[in-house]
Amino acid sequence: MDKLKGLDLEGKLVLDAGTGGCNMTKYLENWGAEVVSIDIRNDWQVDCREQTSHTEFVTGDLSQMDFLEDEVFDYVICNFVVSALSQTKELLLSSAFREFYRVLKKDSMLVIIDYYPFEGDRCPVPCNNLQVELWRLENAVSELLGEGHLEEYHPDILASELIALGFRDTDTSVLLEKVPWPKDLIAEHEQSILEKINTLEEDHLKEALKQKLRYLIDAAKDQKIESGAIYELRALK
Ligand SMILES: C[S@@+](CC[C@H](N)C(=O)[O-])C[C@H]1O[C@@H](n2cnc3c(N)ncnc32)[C@H](O)[C@@H]1O
C-alpha cells in the first residue's frame, strides 16, 4: 500500500497518534523518523518496545496531550485511529484534532489514514453486505457491553472540520481499492465477536446473537469478501 507517499520523514519529529499494534511506528522508524508514539492503552507497549529501537512510547489521551508543548512536530500520523476514538469516549474527534493542530509546527502536516464509511454511496468501493452486517453485529455487541464502537467518517466531513479548526489546505486520496479478506481475518473477527457475546448476561440474547454470527460466518465461507476503500487525508497547518 502506498501510504505516506512522497513525504520526507527522515530525521523529522513525528507523532504516531494511537500506537495500537505498532505497525505505523515501525514503518516511521524504518523511514528514519524520530517517533513519539501515544496510546490511551499501555498493554501493547512492552511488545512495541521490543519491535522498535528508539521510539518514545507514551500512555495518554490524544484529546488531552497537556504533556506536549505547542508546535513541536513535523508530522502527526493517525493510522486507523480516527475510527477508534469513539471506542473510548464520545465526541472526541474535535478535541483530538485541536490537539493535533496545537502540537504541529507551522507548515507541517496531519495525515489521517482510515476506512471510508462501509455503508453509503459515497464510498468509492461498494462494500459486501456480509461485511457490513458483521460490522453492525460487532458494533451492536460492543454497544450492549457499554464499550463504545468503531465509527467510520467520510474524509470530506473530516476535511471540513479540519479547515474550520485552522488547517489551511487538505487533500484526500484513495489508497486501496479492493483487497480480499483472508480466511484468518474472518476467523479472527468471529472469535472476537464470540468472546464478547459470551460475556453478555441474558441467555436468549446471547443465543440470538450467536445464531446471527453463525449465519454470517457460514455465508462468508462461500463468498470472496473485499475490504472497503481506505483514504489518506493530508491537512497542512
Ligand atoms: C486500530 S489501533 C491503531 C493501529 C496503529 N496505528 C497501527 O498502525 O498499528 C487504534 C488505537 O487507537 C487507540 N485509541 C483510541 N482512542 C484513543 C485516545 N483517545 N487516545 C489515545 N489512543 C486512543 C486505541 O487504544 C488503539 O490502540
PDB file of C-alpha atoms and ligand atoms in Angstrom:
ATOM      1  CA  MET A   1       0.000   0.000   0.000  1.00  0.00           C
ATOM      2  CA  ASP A   2       1.232   3.449  -0.898  1.00  0.00           C
ATOM      3  CA  LYS A   3       0.949   5.142   2.471  1.00  0.00           C
ATOM      4  CA  LEU A   4       2.719   8.457   3.118  1.00  0.00           C
ATOM      5  CA  LYS A   5       3.959   8.514  -0.472  1.00  0.00           C
ATOM      6  CA  GLY A   6       6.368  11.359  -1.252  1.00  0.00           C
ATOM      7  CA  LEU A   7       6.672  12.574   2.344  1.00  0.00           C
ATOM      8  CA  ASP A   8      10.172  13.284   3.599  1.00  0.00           C
ATOM      9  CA  LEU A   9      10.232  11.609   7.021  1.00  0.00           C
ATOM     10  CA  GLU A  10      13.975  11.243   7.518  1.00  0.00           C
ATOM     11  CA  GLY A  11      15.119  12.972  10.727  1.00  0.00           C
ATOM     12  CA  LYS A  12      11.667  14.502  11.229  1.00  0.00           C
ATOM     13  CA  LEU A  13       9.886  14.522  14.588  1.00  0.00           C
ATOM     14  CA  VAL A  14       6.677  12.561  14.124  1.00  0.00           C
ATOM     15  CA  LEU A  15       3.751  11.985  16.458  1.00  0.00           C
ATOM     16  CA  ASP A  16       2.384   8.478  15.869  1.00  0.00           C
ATOM     17  CA  ALA A  17      -1.136   9.047  17.187  1.00  0.00           C
ATOM     18  CA  GLY A  18      -2.569   5.749  18.505  1.00  0.00           C
ATOM     19  CA  THR A  19       0.215   3.132  18.750  1.00  0.00           C
ATOM     20  CA  GLY A  20      -2.116   0.100  18.642  1.00  0.00           C
ATOM     21  CA  GLY A  21      -0.312  -2.882  17.159  1.00  0.00           C
ATOM     22  CA  CYS A  22       2.623  -0.579  16.342  1.00  0.00           C
ATOM     23  CA  ASN A  23       2.551  -1.097  12.565  1.00  0.00           C
ATOM     24  CA  MET A  24       2.861   2.611  11.794  1.00  0.00           C
ATOM     25  CA  THR A  25       5.515   3.113  14.479  1.00  0.00           C
ATOM     26  CA  LYS A  26       7.774   0.549  12.804  1.00  0.00           C
ATOM     27  CA  TYR A  27       7.071   1.998   9.379  1.00  0.00           C
ATOM     28  CA  LEU A  28       8.020   5.514  10.549  1.00  0.00           C
ATOM     29  CA  GLU A  29      11.207   4.321  12.236  1.00  0.00           C
ATOM     30  CA  ASN A  30      12.185   2.487   9.040  1.00  0.00           C
ATOM     31  CA  TRP A  31      11.877   5.766   7.143  1.00  0.00           C
ATOM     32  CA  GLY A  32      14.290   7.407   9.584  1.00  0.00           C
ATOM     33  CA  ALA A  33      11.787   9.460  11.601  1.00  0.00           C
ATOM     34  CA  GLU A  34      12.154  10.328  15.286  1.00  0.00           C
ATOM     35  CA  VAL A  35       8.906   8.977  16.690  1.00  0.00           C
ATOM     36  CA  VAL A  36       6.805   9.726  19.747  1.00  0.00           C
ATOM     37  CA  SER A  37       4.008   7.163  19.869  1.00  0.00           C
ATOM     38  CA  ILE A  38       0.966   7.736  22.070  1.00  0.00           C
ATOM     39  CA  ASP A  39      -1.884   5.431  23.023  1.00  0.00           C
ATOM     40  CA  ILE A  40      -4.509   5.536  25.745  1.00  0.00           C
ATOM     41  CA  ARG A  41      -3.800   1.868  26.476  1.00  0.00           C
ATOM     42  CA  ASN A  42      -0.382   0.658  27.510  1.00  0.00           C
ATOM     43  CA  ASP A  43      -0.827  -3.103  27.282  1.00  0.00           C
ATOM     44  CA  TRP A  44       0.890  -3.298  23.902  1.00  0.00           C
ATOM     45  CA  GLN A  45       3.816  -1.093  24.771  1.00  0.00           C
ATOM     46  CA  VAL A  46       6.154  -3.807  26.015  1.00  0.00           C
ATOM     47  CA  ASP A  47       5.758  -5.666  22.759  1.00  0.00           C
ATOM     48  CA  CYS A  48       6.112  -2.474  20.713  1.00  0.00           C
ATOM     49  CA  ARG A  49       9.296  -1.547  22.555  1.00  0.00           C
ATOM     50  CA  GLU A  50      10.749  -4.911  21.542  1.00  0.00           C
ATOM     51  CA  GLN A  51       9.889  -4.267  17.896  1.00  0.00           C
ATOM     52  CA  THR A  52      11.350  -0.755  17.667  1.00  0.00           C
ATOM     53  CA  SER A  53      14.708   0.770  18.510  1.00  0.00           C
ATOM     54  CA  HIS A  54      14.382   4.385  19.642  1.00  0.00           C
ATOM     55  CA  THR A  55      10.685   5.378  19.647  1.00  0.00           C
ATOM     56  CA  GLU A  56       9.413   7.094  22.783  1.00  0.00           C
ATOM     57  CA  PHE A  57       6.152   5.437  23.902  1.00  0.00           C
ATOM     58  CA  VAL A  58       3.726   7.464  25.987  1.00  0.00           C
ATOM     59  CA  THR A  59       0.437   6.447  27.585  1.00  0.00           C
ATOM     60  CA  GLY A  60      -2.021   9.280  27.115  1.00  0.00           C
ATOM     61  CA  ASP A  61      -5.267  10.550  25.633  1.00  0.00           C
ATOM     62  CA  LEU A  62      -4.911  12.138  22.184  1.00  0.00           C
ATOM     63  CA  SER A  63      -7.673  14.602  23.039  1.00  0.00           C
ATOM     64  CA  GLN A  64      -5.735  15.930  26.017  1.00  0.00           C
ATOM     65  CA  MET A  65      -1.989  15.992  25.444  1.00  0.00           C
ATOM     66  CA  ASP A  66      -1.024  18.594  28.077  1.00  0.00           C
ATOM     67  CA  PHE A  67       2.325  16.809  28.397  1.00  0.00           C
ATOM     68  CA  LEU A  68       3.319  18.010  24.888  1.00  0.00           C
ATOM     69  CA  GLU A  69       4.442  21.546  24.044  1.00  0.00           C
ATOM     70  CA  ASP A  70       2.938  23.642  21.229  1.00  0.00           C
ATOM     71  CA  GLU A  71       4.364  23.494  17.685  1.00  0.00           C
ATOM     72  CA  VAL A  72       6.967  20.735  18.058  1.00  0.00           C
ATOM     73  CA  PHE A  73       6.058  18.070  15.484  1.00  0.00           C
ATOM     74  CA  ASP A  74       6.790  17.942  11.743  1.00  0.00           C
ATOM     75  CA  TYR A  75       4.046  15.367  11.197  1.00  0.00           C
ATOM     76  CA  VAL A  76       1.130  13.844  13.095  1.00  0.00           C
ATOM     77  CA  ILE A  77       0.133  10.462  11.662  1.00  0.00           C
ATOM     78  CA  CYS A  78      -3.171   8.735  12.532  1.00  0.00           C
ATOM     79  CA  ASN A  79      -3.199   5.226  11.114  1.00  0.00           C
ATOM     80  CA  PHE A  80      -6.666   3.681  11.707  1.00  0.00           C
ATOM     81  CA  VAL A  81      -7.159   5.729  14.853  1.00  0.00           C
ATOM     82  CA  VAL A  82      -9.849   8.271  13.970  1.00  0.00           C
ATOM     83  CA  SER A  83     -12.400   5.436  13.644  1.00  0.00           C
ATOM     84  CA  ALA A  84     -11.231   4.056  17.012  1.00  0.00           C
ATOM     85  CA  LEU A  85     -11.573   7.273  19.032  1.00  0.00           C
ATOM     86  CA  SER A  86     -15.231   6.553  19.755  1.00  0.00           C
ATOM     87  CA  GLN A  87     -14.245   3.289  21.439  1.00  0.00           C
ATOM     88  CA  THR A  88     -13.046   5.133  24.491  1.00  0.00           C
ATOM     89  CA  LYS A  89     -15.160   8.293  24.694  1.00  0.00           C
ATOM     90  CA  GLU A  90     -17.755  10.127  22.702  1.00  0.00           C
ATOM     91  CA  LEU A  91     -17.369  13.436  20.852  1.00  0.00           C
ATOM     92  CA  LEU A  92     -13.616  13.130  20.979  1.00  0.00           C
ATOM     93  CA  LEU A  93     -12.836  13.993  17.404  1.00  0.00           C
ATOM     94  CA  SER A  94     -12.718  17.797  17.599  1.00  0.00           C
ATOM     95  CA  SER A  95     -10.667  17.830  20.782  1.00  0.00           C
ATOM     96  CA  ALA A  96      -8.149  15.397  19.294  1.00  0.00           C
ATOM     97  CA  PHE A  97      -7.963  17.460  16.079  1.00  0.00           C
ATOM     98  CA  ARG A  98      -7.447  20.648  18.114  1.00  0.00           C
ATOM     99  CA  GLU A  99      -4.559  18.951  19.920  1.00  0.00           C
ATOM    100  CA  PHE A 100      -3.016  17.779  16.633  1.00  0.00           C
ATOM    101  CA  TYR A 101      -3.192  21.348  15.337  1.00  0.00           C
ATOM    102  CA  ARG A 102      -1.583  22.720  18.513  1.00  0.00           C
ATOM    103  CA  VAL A 103       1.382  20.329  18.578  1.00  0.00           C
ATOM    104  CA  LEU A 104       2.172  20.662  14.854  1.00  0.00           C
ATOM    105  CA  LYS A 105       4.725  23.254  13.677  1.00  0.00           C
ATOM    106  CA  LYS A 106       3.517  25.835  11.172  1.00  0.00           C
ATOM    107  CA  ASP A 107       3.547  24.476   7.568  1.00  0.00           C
ATOM    108  CA  SER A 108       3.632  20.914   8.858  1.00  0.00           C
ATOM    109  CA  MET A 109       1.173  18.109   8.209  1.00  0.00           C
ATOM    110  CA  LEU A 110      -1.509  15.910   9.755  1.00  0.00           C
ATOM    111  CA  VAL A 111      -2.099  12.618   7.901  1.00  0.00           C
ATOM    112  CA  ILE A 112      -5.210  10.524   8.602  1.00  0.00           C
ATOM    113  CA  ILE A 113      -5.451   7.029   7.142  1.00  0.00           C
ATOM    114  CA  ASP A 114      -8.708   5.159   7.723  1.00  0.00           C
ATOM    115  CA  TYR A 115     -11.662   3.343   6.164  1.00  0.00           C
ATOM    116  CA  TYR A 116     -14.329   5.088   4.137  1.00  0.00           C
ATOM    117  CA  PRO A 117     -17.767   4.534   5.651  1.00  0.00           C
ATOM    118  CA  PHE A 118     -18.770   0.968   4.742  1.00  0.00           C
ATOM    119  CA  GLU A 119     -22.346   1.960   4.110  1.00  0.00           C
ATOM    120  CA  GLY A 120     -23.464   4.733   1.828  1.00  0.00           C
ATOM    121  CA  ASP A 121     -22.991   5.505  -1.811  1.00  0.00           C
ATOM    122  CA  ARG A 122     -20.104   7.926  -1.240  1.00  0.00           C
ATOM    123  CA  CYS A 123     -17.668   5.097  -0.610  1.00  0.00           C
ATOM    124  CA  PRO A 124     -15.635   4.607  -3.802  1.00  0.00           C
ATOM    125  CA  VAL A 125     -15.826   0.814  -3.419  1.00  0.00           C
ATOM    126  CA  PRO A 126     -19.274  -0.585  -2.526  1.00  0.00           C
ATOM    127  CA  CYS A 127     -19.000  -2.984   0.367  1.00  0.00           C
ATOM    128  CA  ASN A 128     -20.038  -6.583   0.553  1.00  0.00           C
ATOM    129  CA  ASN A 129     -23.313  -6.843   2.541  1.00  0.00           C
ATOM    130  CA  LEU A 130     -21.941  -9.613   4.728  1.00  0.00           C
ATOM    131  CA  GLN A 131     -19.048  -7.412   5.759  1.00  0.00           C
ATOM    132  CA  VAL A 132     -21.418  -4.572   6.620  1.00  0.00           C
ATOM    133  CA  GLU A 133     -23.630  -6.954   8.635  1.00  0.00           C
ATOM    134  CA  LEU A 134     -20.655  -8.377  10.520  1.00  0.00           C
ATOM    135  CA  TRP A 135     -19.536  -4.817  11.263  1.00  0.00           C
ATOM    136  CA  ARG A 136     -23.040  -3.940  12.529  1.00  0.00           C
ATOM    137  CA  LEU A 137     -23.154  -7.047  14.706  1.00  0.00           C
ATOM    138  CA  GLU A 138     -19.745  -6.341  16.230  1.00  0.00           C
ATOM    139  CA  ASN A 139     -20.688  -2.731  16.954  1.00  0.00           C
ATOM    140  CA  ALA A 140     -24.065  -3.739  18.409  1.00  0.00           C
ATOM    141  CA  VAL A 141     -22.430  -6.208  20.801  1.00  0.00           C
ATOM    142  CA  SER A 142     -19.857  -3.577  21.840  1.00  0.00           C
ATOM    143  CA  GLU A 143     -22.665  -1.112  22.499  1.00  0.00           C
ATOM    144  CA  LEU A 144     -24.533  -3.695  24.601  1.00  0.00           C
ATOM    145  CA  LEU A 145     -21.373  -4.108  26.657  1.00  0.00           C
ATOM    146  CA  GLY A 146     -21.067  -0.342  27.067  1.00  0.00           C
ATOM    147  CA  GLU A 147     -17.739  -0.290  25.261  1.00  0.00           C
ATOM    148  CA  GLY A 148     -18.413   2.248  22.541  1.00  0.00           C
ATOM    149  CA  HIS A 149     -17.776   1.181  18.968  1.00  0.00           C
ATOM    150  CA  LEU A 150     -15.771   1.889  15.849  1.00  0.00           C
ATOM    151  CA  GLU A 151     -17.085   4.767  13.773  1.00  0.00           C
ATOM    152  CA  GLU A 152     -16.071   5.438  10.188  1.00  0.00           C
ATOM    153  CA  TYR A 153     -16.123   9.007   8.940  1.00  0.00           C
ATOM    154  CA  HIS A 154     -16.169  10.247   5.379  1.00  0.00           C
ATOM    155  CA  PRO A 155     -12.913  12.145   4.686  1.00  0.00           C
ATOM    156  CA  ASP A 156     -14.859  15.138   3.281  1.00  0.00           C
ATOM    157  CA  ILE A 157     -16.514  15.619   6.664  1.00  0.00           C
ATOM    158  CA  LEU A 158     -13.175  15.394   8.436  1.00  0.00           C
ATOM    159  CA  ALA A 159     -11.611  17.821   5.940  1.00  0.00           C
ATOM    160  CA  SER A 160     -14.311  20.450   6.648  1.00  0.00           C
ATOM    161  CA  GLU A 161     -13.771  20.048  10.361  1.00  0.00           C
ATOM    162  CA  LEU A 162     -10.009  20.454   9.965  1.00  0.00           C
ATOM    163  CA  ILE A 163     -10.396  23.606   7.867  1.00  0.00           C
ATOM    164  CA  ALA A 164     -12.793  25.012  10.490  1.00  0.00           C
ATOM    165  CA  LEU A 165     -10.127  24.367  13.124  1.00  0.00           C
ATOM    166  CA  GLY A 166      -7.489  26.350  11.215  1.00  0.00           C
ATOM    167  CA  PHE A 167      -5.767  23.891   8.851  1.00  0.00           C
ATOM    168  CA  ARG A 168      -5.204  25.771   5.593  1.00  0.00           C
ATOM    169  CA  ASP A 169      -5.360  23.047   2.958  1.00  0.00           C
ATOM    170  CA  THR A 170      -6.453  19.409   2.683  1.00  0.00           C
ATOM    171  CA  ASP A 171      -6.000  16.699   0.095  1.00  0.00           C
ATOM    172  CA  THR A 172      -7.583  13.222   0.034  1.00  0.00           C
ATOM    173  CA  SER A 173      -6.563  10.170  -1.958  1.00  0.00           C
ATOM    174  CA  VAL A 174      -7.907   6.610  -2.140  1.00  0.00           C
ATOM    175  CA  LEU A 175      -5.176   4.194  -1.149  1.00  0.00           C
ATOM    176  CA  LEU A 176      -6.635   0.820  -1.724  1.00  0.00           C
ATOM    177  CA  GLU A 177      -9.478  -0.199  -3.942  1.00  0.00           C
ATOM    178  CA  LYS A 178     -10.046  -3.900  -3.441  1.00  0.00           C
ATOM    179  CA  VAL A 179      -8.375  -6.384  -1.146  1.00  0.00           C
ATOM    180  CA  PRO A 180      -9.930  -9.776  -0.390  1.00  0.00           C
ATOM    181  CA  TRP A 181     -10.359 -10.619   3.294  1.00  0.00           C
ATOM    182  CA  PRO A 182      -8.142 -13.566   4.112  1.00  0.00           C
ATOM    183  CA  LYS A 183      -9.821 -16.528   5.861  1.00  0.00           C
ATOM    184  CA  ASP A 184      -7.825 -15.996   9.047  1.00  0.00           C
ATOM    185  CA  LEU A 185      -9.115 -12.400   9.286  1.00  0.00           C
ATOM    186  CA  ILE A 186     -12.703 -13.668   9.134  1.00  0.00           C
ATOM    187  CA  ALA A 187     -11.878 -16.277  11.791  1.00  0.00           C
ATOM    188  CA  GLU A 188     -10.286 -13.564  13.944  1.00  0.00           C
ATOM    189  CA  HIS A 189     -13.457 -11.448  13.702  1.00  0.00           C
ATOM    190  CA  GLU A 190     -15.645 -14.440  14.524  1.00  0.00           C
ATOM    191  CA  GLN A 191     -13.556 -15.235  17.594  1.00  0.00           C
ATOM    192  CA  SER A 192     -13.509 -11.686  18.898  1.00  0.00           C
ATOM    193  CA  ILE A 193     -17.279 -11.202  18.404  1.00  0.00           C
ATOM    194  CA  LEU A 194     -17.995 -14.581  20.042  1.00  0.00           C
ATOM    195  CA  GLU A 195     -15.860 -13.724  23.065  1.00  0.00           C
ATOM    196  CA  LYS A 196     -17.824 -10.522  23.530  1.00  0.00           C
ATOM    197  CA  ILE A 197     -21.209 -12.254  23.098  1.00  0.00           C
ATOM    198  CA  ASN A 198     -20.216 -14.795  25.747  1.00  0.00           C
ATOM    199  CA  THR A 199     -19.739 -12.057  28.322  1.00  0.00           C
ATOM    200  CA  LEU A 200     -23.385 -10.912  27.964  1.00  0.00           C
ATOM    201  CA  GLU A 201     -25.740 -11.956  30.747  1.00  0.00           C
ATOM    202  CA  GLU A 202     -29.097 -12.600  29.029  1.00  0.00           C
ATOM    203  CA  ASP A 203     -29.171 -16.159  27.636  1.00  0.00           C
ATOM    204  CA  HIS A 204     -31.843 -15.555  24.974  1.00  0.00           C
ATOM    205  CA  LEU A 205     -29.939 -12.511  23.672  1.00  0.00           C
ATOM    206  CA  LYS A 206     -26.686 -14.465  23.633  1.00  0.00           C
ATOM    207  CA  GLU A 207     -28.308 -17.274  21.656  1.00  0.00           C
ATOM    208  CA  ALA A 208     -29.890 -14.906  19.110  1.00  0.00           C
ATOM    209  CA  LEU A 209     -26.596 -13.072  18.537  1.00  0.00           C
ATOM    210  CA  LYS A 210     -24.653 -16.332  18.221  1.00  0.00           C
ATOM    211  CA  GLN A 211     -27.153 -17.579  15.648  1.00  0.00           C
ATOM    212  CA  LYS A 212     -26.752 -14.410  13.623  1.00  0.00           C
ATOM    213  CA  LEU A 213     -22.969 -14.695  13.845  1.00  0.00           C
ATOM    214  CA  ARG A 214     -23.021 -18.327  12.720  1.00  0.00           C
ATOM    215  CA  TYR A 215     -25.259 -17.421   9.803  1.00  0.00           C
ATOM    216  CA  LEU A 216     -22.928 -14.629   8.665  1.00  0.00           C
ATOM    217  CA  ILE A 217     -19.746 -16.690   9.059  1.00  0.00           C
ATOM    218  CA  ASP A 218     -21.252 -19.649   7.168  1.00  0.00           C
ATOM    219  CA  ALA A 219     -22.382 -17.338   4.367  1.00  0.00           C
ATOM    220  CA  ALA A 220     -18.926 -15.713   4.286  1.00  0.00           C
ATOM    221  CA  LYS A 221     -17.317 -19.120   3.591  1.00  0.00           C
ATOM    222  CA  ASP A 222     -18.888 -19.196   0.128  1.00  0.00           C
ATOM    223  CA  GLN A 223     -18.031 -15.626  -0.811  1.00  0.00           C
ATOM    224  CA  LYS A 224     -14.993 -13.553  -1.536  1.00  0.00           C
ATOM    225  CA  ILE A 225     -15.275 -10.607   0.849  1.00  0.00           C
ATOM    226  CA  GLU A 226     -13.366  -7.497  -0.090  1.00  0.00           C
ATOM    227  CA  SER A 227     -12.329  -4.668   2.227  1.00  0.00           C
ATOM    228  CA  GLY A 228     -13.757  -1.235   1.842  1.00  0.00           C
ATOM    229  CA  ALA A 229     -11.646   1.554   0.437  1.00  0.00           C
ATOM    230  CA  ILE A 230      -9.085   3.333   2.556  1.00  0.00           C
ATOM    231  CA  TYR A 231      -8.407   7.043   2.342  1.00  0.00           C
ATOM    232  CA  GLU A 232      -5.347   9.119   3.136  1.00  0.00           C
ATOM    233  CA  LEU A 233      -6.292  12.647   4.147  1.00  0.00           C
ATOM    234  CA  ARG A 234      -3.454  15.176   4.391  1.00  0.00           C
ATOM    235  CA  ALA A 235      -4.011  18.529   6.094  1.00  0.00           C
ATOM    236  CA  LEU A 236      -1.472  21.345   6.168  1.00  0.00           C
ATOM    237  CA  LYS A 237      -1.209  23.687   9.126  1.00  0.00           C
TER     238      LYS A 237
HETATM  239  C1  LIG B   1      -6.513   0.304  15.266  1.00  0.00           C
HETATM  240  S1  LIG B   1      -5.497   0.807  16.550  1.00  0.00           S
HETATM  241  C2  LIG B   1      -4.242   1.765  15.776  1.00  0.00           C
HETATM  242  C3  LIG B   1      -3.319   0.996  14.867  1.00  0.00           C
HETATM  243  C4  LIG B   1      -1.919   1.559  14.775  1.00  0.00           C
HETATM  244  N1  LIG B   1      -1.874   2.966  14.474  1.00  0.00           N
HETATM  245  C5  LIG B   1      -1.091   0.784  13.782  1.00  0.00           C
HETATM  246  O1  LIG B   1      -0.641   1.370  12.781  1.00  0.00           O
HETATM  247  O2  LIG B   1      -0.871  -0.414  14.016  1.00  0.00           O
HETATM  248  C6  LIG B   1      -6.414   2.099  17.341  1.00  0.00           C
HETATM  249  C7  LIG B   1      -5.744   2.583  18.619  1.00  0.00           C
HETATM  250  O3  LIG B   1      -6.302   3.847  19.000  1.00  0.00           O
HETATM  251  C8  LIG B   1      -6.204   3.903  20.413  1.00  0.00           C
HETATM  252  N2  LIG B   1      -7.062   4.969  20.939  1.00  0.00           N
HETATM  253  C9  LIG B   1      -8.416   5.040  20.897  1.00  0.00           C
HETATM  254  N3  LIG B   1      -8.829   6.179  21.490  1.00  0.00           N
HETATM  255  C10 LIG B   1      -7.705   6.833  21.924  1.00  0.00           C
HETATM  256  C11 LIG B   1      -7.473   8.047  22.608  1.00  0.00           C
HETATM  257  N4  LIG B   1      -8.479   8.829  22.993  1.00  0.00           N
HETATM  258  N5  LIG B   1      -6.199   8.401  22.869  1.00  0.00           N
HETATM  259  C12 LIG B   1      -5.162   7.603  22.506  1.00  0.00           C
HETATM  260  N6  LIG B   1      -5.315   6.447  21.847  1.00  0.00           N
HETATM  261  C13 LIG B   1      -6.573   6.055  21.566  1.00  0.00           C
HETATM  262  C14 LIG B   1      -6.655   2.519  20.830  1.00  0.00           C
HETATM  263  O4  LIG B   1      -6.242   2.230  22.162  1.00  0.00           O
HETATM  264  C15 LIG B   1      -5.968   1.638  19.793  1.00  0.00           C
HETATM  265  O5  LIG B   1      -4.726   1.156  20.253  1.00  0.00           O
END
